[in-house]
């Protein structure tokens, strides 16, 4: 299949051709220079069913847990709609580690889905290669509504006790 634009949607306004974006990494003609570039190329590898690349870019110590057949089935059975990068922490040239939070958009069985993950990457200086180490669902953000009682304020539950001796004691 000949792709014109890259599946990773590098930018929302000006998409790059696949041949100039992720294809050189997937085909081994270049190495991803950042953790984010590796994340984008791994997403594109799912879109083009480049399972070897997906396996090779996982940190060697994490490959034992991989299920190649499941990766290939997910890749082939899904229609890939694009990738949104939510956040990056480090992972630039010169860094030894990085974190990329992303949302992958795809359809499977006709139903549109998303995969939201915060992934950890490691740079191996000996091979000049970024590797995917692991990923997890991002933790939710704590929502605080309104002014919170101070420890010596009356407890908002109406007990008449100080907050620190009542509901605040559990915190």
mmCIF file of C-alpha atoms in Angstrom:
data_model
loop_
_atom_site.group_PDB
_atom_site.id
_atom_site.type_symbol
_atom_site.label_atom_id
_atom_site.label_comp_id
_atom_site.label_asym_id
_atom_site.label_seq_id
_atom_site.Cartn_x
_atom_site.Cartn_y
_atom_site.Cartn_z
ATOM 1 C CA UNK A 1 0.000 0.000 0.000
ATOM 2 C CA UNK A 2 1.445 3.365 -1.052
ATOM 3 C CA UNK A 3 0.865 6.049 1.594
ATOM 4 C CA UNK A 4 0.881 9.707 0.708
ATOM 5 C CA UNK A 5 0.555 11.268 4.173
ATOM 6 C CA UNK A 6 2.081 9.775 7.285
ATOM 7 C CA UNK A 7 -0.364 7.947 9.582
ATOM 8 C CA UNK A 8 1.079 9.740 12.644
ATOM 9 C CA UNK A 9 -0.308 13.136 11.516
ATOM 10 C CA UNK A 10 2.850 14.982 12.614
ATOM 11 C CA UNK A 11 0.961 18.273 12.601
ATOM 12 C CA UNK A 12 -2.741 18.955 12.302
ATOM 13 C CA UNK A 13 -2.274 21.635 9.656
ATOM 14 C CA UNK A 14 0.565 20.381 7.436
ATOM 15 C CA UNK A 15 0.905 16.629 7.276
ATOM 16 C CA UNK A 16 4.203 15.256 6.025
ATOM 17 C CA UNK A 17 4.448 12.537 3.397
ATOM 18 C CA UNK A 18 5.020 9.084 4.900
ATOM 19 C CA UNK A 19 8.305 8.831 2.946
ATOM 20 C CA UNK A 20 9.628 11.952 4.719
ATOM 21 C CA UNK A 21 8.227 11.263 8.187
ATOM 22 C CA UNK A 22 8.113 7.755 9.697
ATOM 23 C CA UNK A 23 8.982 5.472 6.759
ATOM 24 C CA UNK A 24 12.788 5.972 7.008
ATOM 25 C CA UNK A 25 12.676 4.838 10.668
ATOM 26 C CA UNK A 26 10.415 1.852 9.988
ATOM 27 C CA UNK A 27 12.562 0.698 7.073
ATOM 28 C CA UNK A 28 15.795 1.084 9.086
ATOM 29 C CA UNK A 29 17.261 3.865 6.888
ATOM 30 C CA UNK A 30 17.353 6.242 9.881
ATOM 31 C CA UNK A 31 16.966 6.131 13.662
ATOM 32 C CA UNK A 32 14.343 8.098 15.546
ATOM 33 C CA UNK A 33 16.162 11.104 17.068
ATOM 34 C CA UNK A 34 13.720 11.569 19.976
ATOM 35 C CA UNK A 35 11.346 9.546 22.113
ATOM 36 C CA UNK A 36 8.409 11.325 20.450
ATOM 37 C CA UNK A 37 9.708 10.459 16.968
ATOM 38 C CA UNK A 38 9.956 6.820 18.048
ATOM 39 C CA UNK A 39 6.394 6.961 19.430
ATOM 40 C CA UNK A 40 5.110 8.421 16.157
ATOM 41 C CA UNK A 41 6.946 5.814 14.084
ATOM 42 C CA UNK A 42 5.617 2.998 16.282
ATOM 43 C CA UNK A 43 2.067 4.273 15.718
ATOM 44 C CA UNK A 44 2.740 4.379 11.971
ATOM 45 C CA UNK A 45 4.190 0.858 12.170
ATOM 46 C CA UNK A 46 0.828 -0.335 13.506
ATOM 47 C CA UNK A 47 -0.881 1.413 10.595
ATOM 48 C CA UNK A 48 1.332 -0.290 7.992
ATOM 49 C CA UNK A 49 1.620 -3.622 9.889
ATOM 50 C CA UNK A 50 5.399 -3.379 10.367
ATOM 51 C CA UNK A 51 5.496 -5.881 13.234
ATOM 52 C CA UNK A 52 9.267 -6.458 13.031
ATOM 53 C CA UNK A 53 9.824 -2.737 13.701
ATOM 54 C CA UNK A 54 7.431 -2.824 16.656
ATOM 55 C CA UNK A 55 9.370 -5.746 18.161
ATOM 56 C CA UNK A 56 12.817 -4.275 17.431
ATOM 57 C CA UNK A 57 11.977 -0.927 19.070
ATOM 58 C CA UNK A 58 10.891 -2.489 22.365
ATOM 59 C CA UNK A 59 13.653 -2.533 24.977
ATOM 60 C CA UNK A 60 15.293 -5.985 24.896
ATOM 61 C CA UNK A 61 14.465 -6.603 28.566
ATOM 62 C CA UNK A 62 10.749 -6.013 27.855
ATOM 63 C CA UNK A 63 10.400 -8.255 24.785
ATOM 64 C CA UNK A 64 9.659 -11.433 26.747
ATOM 65 C CA UNK A 65 6.172 -10.117 27.542
ATOM 66 C CA UNK A 66 5.332 -9.372 23.897
ATOM 67 C CA UNK A 67 2.657 -11.313 22.057
ATOM 68 C CA UNK A 68 3.585 -10.924 18.400
ATOM 69 C CA UNK A 69 0.396 -12.599 17.143
ATOM 70 C CA UNK A 70 -1.790 -10.166 19.124
ATOM 71 C CA UNK A 71 0.203 -7.183 17.848
ATOM 72 C CA UNK A 72 -0.226 -8.346 14.280
ATOM 73 C CA UNK A 73 -3.951 -9.038 14.718
ATOM 74 C CA UNK A 74 -4.557 -5.603 16.275
ATOM 75 C CA UNK A 75 -2.558 -3.966 13.484
ATOM 76 C CA UNK A 76 -4.324 -5.782 10.633
ATOM 77 C CA UNK A 77 -7.852 -5.653 12.063
ATOM 78 C CA UNK A 78 -7.772 -1.925 12.836
ATOM 79 C CA UNK A 79 -8.146 1.159 10.700
ATOM 80 C CA UNK A 80 -5.766 3.818 11.997
ATOM 81 C CA UNK A 81 -7.009 7.444 12.095
ATOM 82 C CA UNK A 82 -4.125 9.356 13.679
ATOM 83 C CA UNK A 83 -2.095 10.097 16.761
ATOM 84 C CA UNK A 84 -2.319 13.001 19.196
ATOM 85 C CA UNK A 85 0.667 13.750 21.430
ATOM 86 C CA UNK A 86 -0.657 15.010 24.773
ATOM 87 C CA UNK A 87 2.624 15.597 26.611
ATOM 88 C CA UNK A 88 6.342 14.876 26.420
ATOM 89 C CA UNK A 89 8.882 14.905 29.234
ATOM 90 C CA UNK A 90 12.525 14.839 28.183
ATOM 91 C CA UNK A 91 13.295 12.319 25.418
ATOM 92 C CA UNK A 92 15.243 14.786 23.290
ATOM 93 C CA UNK A 93 18.711 14.296 21.759
ATOM 94 C CA UNK A 94 21.170 14.016 24.642
ATOM 95 C CA UNK A 95 18.573 12.656 27.113
ATOM 96 C CA UNK A 96 18.769 9.068 28.337
ATOM 97 C CA UNK A 97 15.044 8.712 29.020
ATOM 98 C CA UNK A 98 11.758 10.251 28.062
ATOM 99 C CA UNK A 99 8.018 10.009 28.551
ATOM 100 C CA UNK A 100 5.405 10.500 25.846
ATOM 101 C CA UNK A 101 1.691 10.664 26.607
ATOM 102 C CA UNK A 102 -0.452 10.077 23.537
ATOM 103 C CA UNK A 103 -3.903 9.192 22.260
ATOM 104 C CA UNK A 104 -4.044 6.773 19.317
ATOM 105 C CA UNK A 105 -7.229 6.882 17.229
ATOM 106 C CA UNK A 106 -8.428 3.773 15.392
ATOM 107 C CA UNK A 107 -11.482 1.742 14.435
ATOM 108 C CA UNK A 108 -11.886 -1.956 15.039
ATOM 109 C CA UNK A 109 -14.933 -3.963 14.076
ATOM 110 C CA UNK A 110 -16.531 -0.748 12.808
ATOM 111 C CA UNK A 111 -16.383 0.955 16.220
ATOM 112 C CA UNK A 112 -14.168 4.023 16.712
ATOM 113 C CA UNK A 113 -11.821 3.681 19.667
ATOM 114 C CA UNK A 114 -8.935 5.466 21.346
ATOM 115 C CA UNK A 115 -5.914 4.172 23.216
ATOM 116 C CA UNK A 116 -4.593 6.685 25.778
ATOM 117 C CA UNK A 117 -1.206 5.835 27.245
ATOM 118 C CA UNK A 118 1.770 7.394 29.004
ATOM 119 C CA UNK A 119 4.844 5.582 27.677
ATOM 120 C CA UNK A 120 8.390 5.434 28.985
ATOM 121 C CA UNK A 121 11.342 5.383 26.596
ATOM 122 C CA UNK A 122 15.056 4.732 27.097
ATOM 123 C CA UNK A 123 17.999 5.801 24.954
ATOM 124 C CA UNK A 124 20.823 3.298 24.493
ATOM 125 C CA UNK A 125 24.015 5.284 23.732
ATOM 126 C CA UNK A 126 25.894 2.174 22.559
ATOM 127 C CA UNK A 127 23.437 1.667 19.678
ATOM 128 C CA UNK A 128 22.259 5.312 19.427
ATOM 129 C CA UNK A 129 18.721 3.928 19.566
ATOM 130 C CA UNK A 130 15.569 4.925 21.446
ATOM 131 C CA UNK A 131 13.533 2.028 22.870
ATOM 132 C CA UNK A 132 9.975 1.747 24.166
ATOM 133 C CA UNK A 133 10.171 0.419 27.748
ATOM 134 C CA UNK A 134 6.584 0.321 28.988
ATOM 135 C CA UNK A 135 3.298 2.151 29.024
ATOM 136 C CA UNK A 136 0.414 2.693 31.387
ATOM 137 C CA UNK A 137 -2.928 4.430 31.404
ATOM 138 C CA UNK A 138 -2.404 7.989 32.671
ATOM 139 C CA UNK A 139 -3.536 8.739 36.202
ATOM 140 C CA UNK A 140 -6.539 11.014 36.517
ATOM 141 C CA UNK A 141 -6.058 14.545 37.697
ATOM 142 C CA UNK A 142 -7.272 15.528 41.166
ATOM 143 C CA UNK A 143 -10.198 17.916 40.990
ATOM 144 C CA UNK A 144 -10.597 20.379 43.850
ATOM 145 C CA UNK A 145 -13.826 22.363 43.853
ATOM 146 C CA UNK A 146 -14.005 25.542 45.885
ATOM 147 C CA UNK A 147 -12.008 26.613 48.913
ATOM 148 C CA UNK A 148 -10.831 23.743 51.069
ATOM 149 C CA UNK A 149 -11.031 23.993 54.881
ATOM 150 C CA UNK A 150 -7.846 24.682 56.830
ATOM 151 C CA UNK A 151 -7.010 22.258 59.617
ATOM 152 C CA UNK A 152 -8.240 24.587 62.411
ATOM 153 C CA UNK A 153 -11.452 25.640 60.608
ATOM 154 C CA UNK A 154 -14.809 24.268 61.757
ATOM 155 C CA UNK A 155 -15.513 21.001 59.962
ATOM 156 C CA UNK A 156 -17.849 21.523 56.984
ATOM 157 C CA UNK A 157 -19.834 18.404 57.961
ATOM 158 C CA UNK A 158 -21.494 20.424 60.772
ATOM 159 C CA UNK A 159 -20.189 18.357 63.708
ATOM 160 C CA UNK A 160 -18.907 21.453 65.532
ATOM 161 C CA UNK A 161 -15.403 19.956 65.747
ATOM 162 C CA UNK A 162 -12.288 21.383 64.145
ATOM 163 C CA UNK A 163 -11.666 19.965 60.662
ATOM 164 C CA UNK A 164 -8.367 18.349 61.814
ATOM 165 C CA UNK A 165 -10.229 16.389 64.559
ATOM 166 C CA UNK A 166 -13.147 15.356 62.345
ATOM 167 C CA UNK A 167 -13.217 14.735 58.570
ATOM 168 C CA UNK A 168 -9.649 16.026 58.170
ATOM 169 C CA UNK A 169 -8.308 13.325 60.495
ATOM 170 C CA UNK A 170 -8.830 10.691 57.822
ATOM 171 C CA UNK A 171 -6.820 12.727 55.308
#
